[in-house]
């Protein structure tokens, strides 16, 4: 392979790591995410999640006031008070994530020390974990990497053979993948994050990790430090990527080719049929992916190889060569892969190229639509059940639908 790897830096337009609380709190209903931040942070997280007025939400914000920010009040005392009130009101909380933000980082509030102190006081009744969701130099999926890597030191040690799926999946998708792995002959399969925050999987020399998401660099490093082996594979997006991902685990377990084919070939055939109507709409169309979710390279690989799209540029906030190499190997020669962002220059390139579809953040979608360019919000991709061979058709539909709608609107305008 030789994708054309480029870099740029400048103003960026991405969501911050607090956004990942939206899918993490759904995954672990017994956990609570307390953002230690400003009113802006509270506003972001409420609008990203949709305000849960009638339900007891599983996230909240300990607001740092102007007095805190000016260093006039002891923010530690205030945080202690908020945590105690919260835990008294919500005895069902088993894990409390203290989530740092730009404001808490700016005033250098030491959340690691706060967690340590709270853990001592709570004596195991609630586990307090901290990580940063700050938007300073990070993108929104790094919030999940931060949360999961903060859990790794708490995993019990155990060297038994197991497959560990790392990264949040929709429950139904995960159930299906586990069924398929069992059919292949892998019996001990666990997940991080688990469905209950207290049900942490063990880790050790017998652990082989398949990453479900490509943005888990810190988590995979920490798992490796605990003895786990990270299996190098493309990511389970699209039929081809998902098959290669499953095959990688099957080979690591020494499963024979006949069993792999018997299990996966019929799924591939069904996926091909599901993809066909979308491929007809997407084939030959030009796509520009702006950097935001860190899913851009696997998506580009899927859209080019399975849907016949032409890649104008594939942006990504940062490039972890080790975790992304198998994906880069599958891109066409000389694909323009841009790490980092200078949003103005990137938008100039979008305008000059006039692609048929742009994948971008919500803030950029409206202006581009107003200029007559069809867009797809990248954040939708992390909220949708898109992993696995069975989901390939749904994944393609997420791109074919906005393109089709755009074509209908354009045709309507001409009538
Ligand atoms: S963490 Fe930073 S980027 Fe995110 S909402 Fe708060 S202030 Fe804004």
Coordinates of C-alpha atoms and ligand atoms in Angstrom, one line a residue:
X1 CA 0.0 0.0 0.0
X2 CA 1.0 3.6 -0.3
X3 CA -1.7 5.9 0.7
X4 CA -0.5 9.5 0.5
X5 CA -0.1 10.4 4.2
X6 CA -0.3 14.2 4.8
X7 CA -0.5 16.4 7.9
X8 CA -1.9 19.8 8.6
X9 CA -2.7 21.9 11.7
X10 CA -4.7 24.9 12.4
X11 CA -8.2 25.7 13.7
X12 CA -10.2 22.6 14.3
X13 CA -14.0 21.9 14.3
X14 CA -14.7 18.8 16.4
X15 CA -16.8 17.9 19.4
X16 CA -15.0 17.3 22.7
X17 CA -14.6 14.0 24.6
X18 CA -17.6 14.8 26.9
X19 CA -19.8 13.7 23.9
X20 CA -18.8 10.0 24.4
X21 CA -20.7 10.0 27.7
X22 CA -23.9 9.8 25.6
X23 CA -23.1 6.3 24.5
X24 CA -21.1 5.2 27.6
X25 CA -23.9 5.9 30.0
X26 CA -26.3 3.8 28.0
X27 CA -23.9 0.9 28.0
X28 CA -23.4 0.8 31.8
X29 CA -26.7 1.7 33.4
X30 CA -25.2 1.4 36.9
X31 CA -22.5 4.0 36.3
X32 CA -22.8 7.8 36.6
X33 CA -20.8 10.3 34.7
X34 CA -20.2 13.5 36.7
X35 CA -18.6 16.2 34.4
X36 CA -16.5 18.6 36.4
X37 CA -16.9 21.6 34.2
X38 CA -18.6 24.9 33.3
X39 CA -22.1 25.8 32.2
X40 CA -20.9 25.4 28.6
X41 CA -20.0 21.8 29.3
X42 CA -23.4 21.1 31.0
X43 CA -25.1 22.6 28.0
X44 CA -23.1 20.5 25.5
X45 CA -23.7 17.3 27.3
X46 CA -27.5 18.0 27.7
X47 CA -28.0 18.9 24.1
X48 CA -25.9 16.1 22.8
X49 CA -27.8 13.6 24.9
X50 CA -31.3 15.2 24.6
X51 CA -32.3 16.4 28.0
X52 CA -33.7 13.6 30.1
X53 CA -36.3 15.6 32.0
X54 CA -38.6 12.8 33.1
X55 CA -36.0 10.1 33.8
X56 CA -33.3 10.3 36.4
X57 CA -30.3 11.0 34.2
X58 CA -27.0 9.1 34.6
X59 CA -24.8 12.0 33.9
X60 CA -24.6 15.5 35.4
X61 CA -22.3 18.4 35.9
X62 CA -20.5 19.7 38.9
X63 CA -20.5 23.4 37.8
X64 CA -17.3 25.3 38.3
X65 CA -18.4 28.8 39.1
X66 CA -16.5 32.0 38.4
X67 CA -15.2 31.9 41.9
X68 CA -13.7 28.4 41.3
X69 CA -12.2 29.5 38.0
X70 CA -10.6 32.5 39.6
X71 CA -9.2 30.3 42.3
X72 CA -11.2 32.0 45.0
X73 CA -13.1 28.9 46.2
X74 CA -11.8 25.5 47.1
X75 CA -13.2 23.5 44.1
X76 CA -12.2 20.2 45.9
X77 CA -14.6 21.0 48.8
X78 CA -17.3 21.8 46.4
X79 CA -16.8 18.6 44.4
X80 CA -16.8 16.6 47.6
X81 CA -20.2 18.1 48.5
X82 CA -21.7 17.5 45.1
X83 CA -20.5 13.9 45.1
X84 CA -21.9 13.1 48.5
X85 CA -25.2 14.7 47.7
X86 CA -25.4 12.7 44.5
X87 CA -24.5 9.4 46.1
X88 CA -27.0 9.9 49.0
X89 CA -29.8 10.6 46.4
X90 CA -28.7 7.8 44.1
X91 CA -27.7 4.7 46.1
X92 CA -27.9 2.5 43.0
X93 CA -24.7 4.1 41.5
X94 CA -21.9 1.6 41.5
X95 CA -19.2 3.4 39.5
X96 CA -18.8 7.2 39.5
X97 CA -16.8 8.6 36.6
X98 CA -15.4 12.1 37.4
X99 CA -14.9 13.5 34.0
X100 CA -12.5 16.4 33.6
X101 CA -13.1 19.2 31.1
X102 CA -11.3 22.2 29.7
X103 CA -12.2 24.4 32.7
X104 CA -11.1 21.8 35.3
X105 CA -7.8 21.3 33.4
X106 CA -7.2 25.1 33.1
X107 CA -7.5 25.5 36.9
X108 CA -5.5 22.3 37.4
X109 CA -8.1 20.6 39.5
X110 CA -6.5 17.3 40.4
X111 CA -9.3 14.8 39.7
X112 CA -7.0 11.8 40.3
X113 CA -6.4 13.0 43.8
X114 CA -10.1 13.7 44.3
X115 CA -11.0 10.2 43.1
X116 CA -8.4 8.6 45.4
X117 CA -9.7 10.5 48.4
X118 CA -13.3 9.6 47.6
X119 CA -12.4 6.0 47.1
X120 CA -10.9 5.9 50.6
X121 CA -14.0 7.5 52.1
X122 CA -16.5 5.4 50.2
X123 CA -14.7 2.1 51.2
X124 CA -15.6 0.2 48.1
X125 CA -19.3 1.0 48.2
X126 CA -18.9 3.0 45.0
X127 CA -15.8 2.9 42.7
X128 CA -14.7 6.4 41.7
X129 CA -12.7 6.6 38.4
X130 CA -11.5 9.7 36.7
X131 CA -10.6 10.6 33.1
X132 CA -10.5 13.7 30.9
X133 CA -13.2 14.6 28.3
X134 CA -11.6 18.0 27.7
X135 CA -11.7 19.4 24.1
X136 CA -8.1 20.7 24.3
X137 CA -6.3 19.0 21.5
X138 CA -8.6 16.0 21.5
X139 CA -11.6 14.7 19.5
X140 CA -14.9 13.3 20.8
X141 CA -14.2 9.6 20.6
X142 CA -11.1 10.0 22.8
X143 CA -13.6 10.3 25.6
X144 CA -14.3 6.6 25.3
X145 CA -10.6 5.8 25.1
X146 CA -10.1 7.9 28.3
X147 CA -12.9 6.1 30.2
X148 CA -11.8 2.6 29.2
X149 CA -8.1 3.2 29.8
X150 CA -9.0 4.5 33.3
X151 CA -10.8 1.1 33.9
X152 CA -7.8 -1.0 32.8
X153 CA -5.8 -0.8 36.1
X154 CA -9.0 -2.1 37.9
X155 CA -9.4 -5.2 35.9
X156 CA -8.7 -8.4 37.9
X157 CA -5.6 -10.3 36.8
X158 CA -6.2 -13.7 35.3
X159 CA -4.2 -15.6 32.6
X160 CA -7.0 -17.8 31.3
X161 CA -7.6 -17.9 27.5
X162 CA -10.2 -15.4 26.4
X163 CA -11.2 -13.2 23.6
X164 CA -11.7 -9.6 24.8
X165 CA -13.8 -7.3 22.6
X166 CA -12.8 -3.7 23.4
X167 CA -15.0 -0.7 22.5
X168 CA -18.7 0.0 22.9
X169 CA -21.0 -1.9 20.7
X170 CA -24.8 -1.8 20.5
X171 CA -26.0 -4.7 22.8
X172 CA -27.8 -6.5 19.9
X173 CA -24.8 -6.2 17.7
X174 CA -22.5 -7.5 20.4
X175 CA -24.9 -10.5 21.1
X176 CA -24.8 -11.4 17.4
X177 CA -21.0 -11.2 17.2
X178 CA -20.6 -13.4 20.3
X179 CA -22.9 -16.0 18.8
X180 CA -20.8 -16.0 15.7
X181 CA -17.5 -16.3 17.6
X182 CA -19.0 -19.2 19.5
X183 CA -20.1 -20.8 16.3
X184 CA -16.5 -20.5 15.1
X185 CA -15.3 -22.3 18.2
X186 CA -14.2 -19.4 20.5
X187 CA -16.0 -19.9 23.8
X188 CA -14.8 -17.5 26.4
X189 CA -15.6 -14.0 25.1
X190 CA -15.8 -10.9 27.3
X191 CA -16.2 -7.2 26.7
X192 CA -14.8 -3.9 27.8
X193 CA -16.8 -1.9 28.7
X194 CA -19.0 -4.5 30.3
X195 CA -22.8 -4.1 30.5
X196 CA -22.6 -3.6 34.3
X197 CA -19.8 -1.4 35.4
X198 CA -18.9 -3.8 38.3
X199 CA -18.6 -6.8 36.0
X200 CA -15.1 -5.9 34.9
X201 CA -13.5 -8.6 32.7
X202 CA -10.2 -10.1 33.9
X203 CA -7.0 -9.5 31.8
X204 CA -3.7 -11.4 31.6
X205 CA -1.4 -13.4 29.4
X206 CA -4.2 -15.5 27.9
X207 CA -6.2 -12.4 26.8
X208 CA -6.3 -11.7 23.1
X209 CA -7.9 -8.4 22.3
X210 CA -10.0 -7.5 19.2
X211 CA -10.6 -3.7 19.1
X212 CA -14.1 -2.9 18.0
X213 CA -13.2 0.8 17.5
X214 CA -10.1 2.3 16.0
X215 CA -9.7 5.1 18.5
X216 CA -8.6 3.1 21.6
X217 CA -4.9 3.7 21.5
X218 CA -4.4 4.4 25.3
X219 CA -6.7 1.5 26.3
X220 CA -4.9 -1.0 24.0
X221 CA -1.5 0.2 25.3
X222 CA -2.6 -0.3 28.9
X223 CA -4.1 -3.7 28.1
X224 CA -0.8 -4.8 26.5
X225 CA 1.0 -3.6 29.7
X226 CA -1.2 -6.0 31.6
X227 CA -0.1 -8.9 29.4
X228 CA -2.8 -8.9 26.7
X229 CA -2.1 -9.4 23.1
X230 CA -3.7 -6.9 20.7
X231 CA -4.7 -8.7 17.5
X232 CA -3.9 -6.6 14.4
X233 CA -6.9 -6.5 12.1
X234 CA -9.1 -4.1 10.1
X235 CA -12.1 -2.9 12.0
X236 CA -15.5 -4.6 11.9
X237 CA -17.1 -2.0 9.6
X238 CA -18.6 -3.3 6.3
X239 CA -18.8 -7.0 5.4
X240 CA -15.1 -7.3 4.3
X241 CA -13.6 -5.5 7.3
X242 CA -15.9 -7.5 9.7
X243 CA -15.0 -10.8 8.1
X244 CA -11.2 -10.0 8.3
X245 CA -11.7 -8.9 11.9
X246 CA -13.4 -12.2 12.8
X247 CA -11.0 -14.3 10.8
X248 CA -8.1 -12.7 12.7
X249 CA -9.5 -14.0 16.0
X250 CA -10.4 -17.4 14.4
X251 CA -6.8 -17.9 13.2
X252 CA -5.4 -16.9 16.6
X253 CA -7.5 -19.7 18.0
X254 CA -6.2 -22.1 15.3
X255 CA -9.7 -22.6 13.8
X256 CA -9.6 -24.3 10.4
X257 CA -10.5 -22.6 7.1
X258 CA -13.4 -24.9 6.4
X259 CA -15.1 -23.9 9.7
X260 CA -14.4 -20.2 9.0
X261 CA -15.9 -20.5 5.5
X262 CA -18.9 -22.5 6.6
X263 CA -19.7 -19.9 9.3
X264 CA -19.0 -16.7 7.4
X265 CA -19.6 -17.3 3.7
X266 CA -23.4 -17.4 4.0
X267 CA -23.3 -14.1 5.9
X268 CA -21.1 -12.5 3.2
X269 CA -23.5 -13.6 0.5
X270 CA -26.4 -12.0 2.4
X271 CA -24.4 -8.8 3.0
X272 CA -23.6 -8.6 -0.7
X273 CA -27.3 -8.6 -1.5
X274 CA -28.1 -6.0 1.2
X275 CA -25.4 -3.8 -0.2
X276 CA -26.5 -4.0 -3.8
X277 CA -29.2 -1.2 -3.9
X278 CA -26.9 1.1 -2.0
X279 CA -23.9 0.3 -4.2
X280 CA -26.0 1.3 -7.2
X281 CA -26.5 4.7 -5.7
X282 CA -23.0 5.2 -4.3
X283 CA -20.9 3.7 -7.1
X284 CA -18.7 6.3 -8.9
X285 CA -19.7 9.1 -6.4
X286 CA -17.0 11.2 -4.9
X287 CA -16.7 11.4 -1.1
X288 CA -14.7 13.8 1.2
X289 CA -14.3 12.8 4.8
X290 CA -13.5 15.6 7.2
X291 CA -11.7 14.6 10.4
X292 CA -13.8 14.0 13.5
X293 CA -14.8 10.5 14.7
X294 CA -11.5 8.6 14.0
X295 CA -13.7 6.1 12.0
X296 CA -12.8 7.9 8.8
X297 CA -10.2 5.4 7.4
X298 CA -12.2 2.2 8.0
X299 CA -15.3 4.0 6.6
X300 CA -13.3 5.1 3.5
X301 CA -12.0 1.6 3.0
X302 CA -15.6 0.3 3.1
X303 CA -17.1 3.0 0.9
X304 CA -14.4 2.5 -1.7
X305 CA -14.0 -1.2 -1.8
X306 CA -17.6 -2.4 -1.1
X307 CA -19.6 0.6 -2.4
X308 CA -17.5 1.7 -5.3
X309 CA -17.1 5.3 -4.1
X310 CA -14.2 7.5 -5.1
X311 CA -12.2 9.0 -2.2
X312 CA -11.3 12.6 -2.6
X313 CA -9.7 13.1 0.8
X314 CA -9.8 11.1 4.0
X315 CA -9.3 13.3 7.0
X316 CA -8.7 12.0 10.5
X317 CA -7.9 13.9 13.8
X318 CA -4.7 11.9 14.4
X319 CA -3.2 8.8 12.9
X320 CA -2.1 5.9 15.1
X321 CA -0.1 4.0 12.6
X322 CA 0.0 0.8 14.6
X323 CA -3.8 0.6 15.0
X324 CA -4.5 1.8 11.5
X325 CA -2.0 -0.1 9.4
X326 CA -4.3 -2.9 8.3
X327 CA -6.8 -0.4 7.2
X328 CA -4.3 1.8 5.3
X329 CA -3.1 -1.3 3.5
X330 CA -6.6 -1.7 2.0
X331 CA -6.9 1.8 0.6
X332 CA -6.1 2.5 -3.1
X333 CA -2.6 3.7 -3.9
X334 CA -2.1 7.4 -3.4
X335 CA -5.4 8.0 -1.4
X336 CA -5.0 11.4 0.2
X337 CA -5.1 10.8 4.0
X338 CA -4.9 14.0 5.9
X339 CA -4.0 13.9 9.6
X340 CA -5.1 16.9 11.7
X341 CA -7.1 19.8 10.5
X342 CA -6.9 23.3 9.3
X343 CA -10.7 23.8 8.9
X344 CA -10.5 26.8 6.6
X345 CA -8.1 25.2 4.2
X346 CA -9.9 22.0 4.3
X347 CA -13.2 23.7 3.4
X348 CA -11.5 25.4 0.5
X349 CA -10.4 22.0 -0.8
X350 CA -14.0 20.7 -0.3
X351 CA -15.3 23.7 -2.4
X352 CA -12.7 23.2 -5.1
X353 CA -13.4 19.5 -5.4
X354 CA -17.2 19.7 -5.2
X355 CA -17.6 16.1 -4.0
X356 CA -21.0 14.4 -4.1
X357 CA -21.0 13.8 -0.3
X358 CA -19.0 15.2 2.7
X359 CA -18.8 13.5 6.0
X360 CA -18.3 16.2 8.7
X361 CA -19.2 17.5 12.1
X362 CA -22.6 19.1 12.7
X363 CA -21.2 22.6 12.8
X364 CA -20.0 22.3 9.2
X365 CA -22.9 20.4 7.7
X366 CA -25.4 23.3 7.5
X367 CA -23.1 25.8 5.7
X368 CA -22.0 23.1 3.2
X369 CA -25.7 22.1 2.6
X370 CA -26.5 25.7 2.0
X371 CA -23.8 25.7 -0.7
X372 CA -25.5 22.7 -2.3
X373 CA -23.1 20.0 -1.1
X374 CA -24.7 16.9 0.5
X375 CA -23.4 16.0 4.0
X376 CA -23.5 13.2 6.5
X377 CA -22.9 14.0 10.2
X378 CA -20.0 11.9 11.4
X379 CA -21.4 11.8 15.0
X380 CA -24.3 9.7 13.8
X381 CA -21.9 6.9 12.9
X382 CA -21.0 6.4 16.6
X383 CA -24.6 6.2 17.7
X384 CA -25.7 3.7 15.0
X385 CA -25.4 -0.1 15.2
X386 CA -23.0 -0.4 12.2
X387 CA -20.6 -3.1 13.2
X388 CA -20.5 -6.6 11.8
X389 CA -21.1 -8.4 8.5
X390 CA -24.9 -8.3 9.1
X391 CA -24.9 -4.5 9.4
X392 CA -23.1 -3.7 6.2
X393 CA -26.3 -2.8 4.4
X394 CA -27.4 -0.5 7.2
X395 CA -23.9 1.2 7.1
X396 CA -24.1 1.8 3.4
X397 CA -27.6 3.2 3.8
X398 CA -26.3 5.9 6.2
X399 CA -24.4 7.2 3.1
X400 CA -26.8 6.4 0.3
X401 CA -29.8 8.1 2.1
X402 CA -28.4 11.6 2.3
X403 CA -27.1 11.4 -1.2
X404 CA -30.5 10.2 -2.5
X405 CA -32.3 12.9 -0.6
X406 CA -30.0 15.5 -2.0
X407 CA -30.6 14.3 -5.5
X408 CA -34.4 14.4 -5.0
X409 CA -34.2 18.0 -3.7
X410 CA -31.9 19.0 -6.6
X411 CA -34.3 17.5 -9.1
X412 CA -37.3 19.2 -7.3
X413 CA -35.6 22.6 -7.6
X414 CA -35.1 22.0 -11.4
X415 CA -38.8 21.1 -12.0
Ligands
LIG1 S1 -15.0 20.2 27.9 FE1 -14.2 22.1 26.8 S2 -14.8 21.8 24.7 FE2 -16.1 20.4 25.9 S3 -17.9 21.6 26.4 FE3 -16.5 21.9 28.2 S4 -15.4 23.7 27.7 FE4 -16.4 23.1 25.8

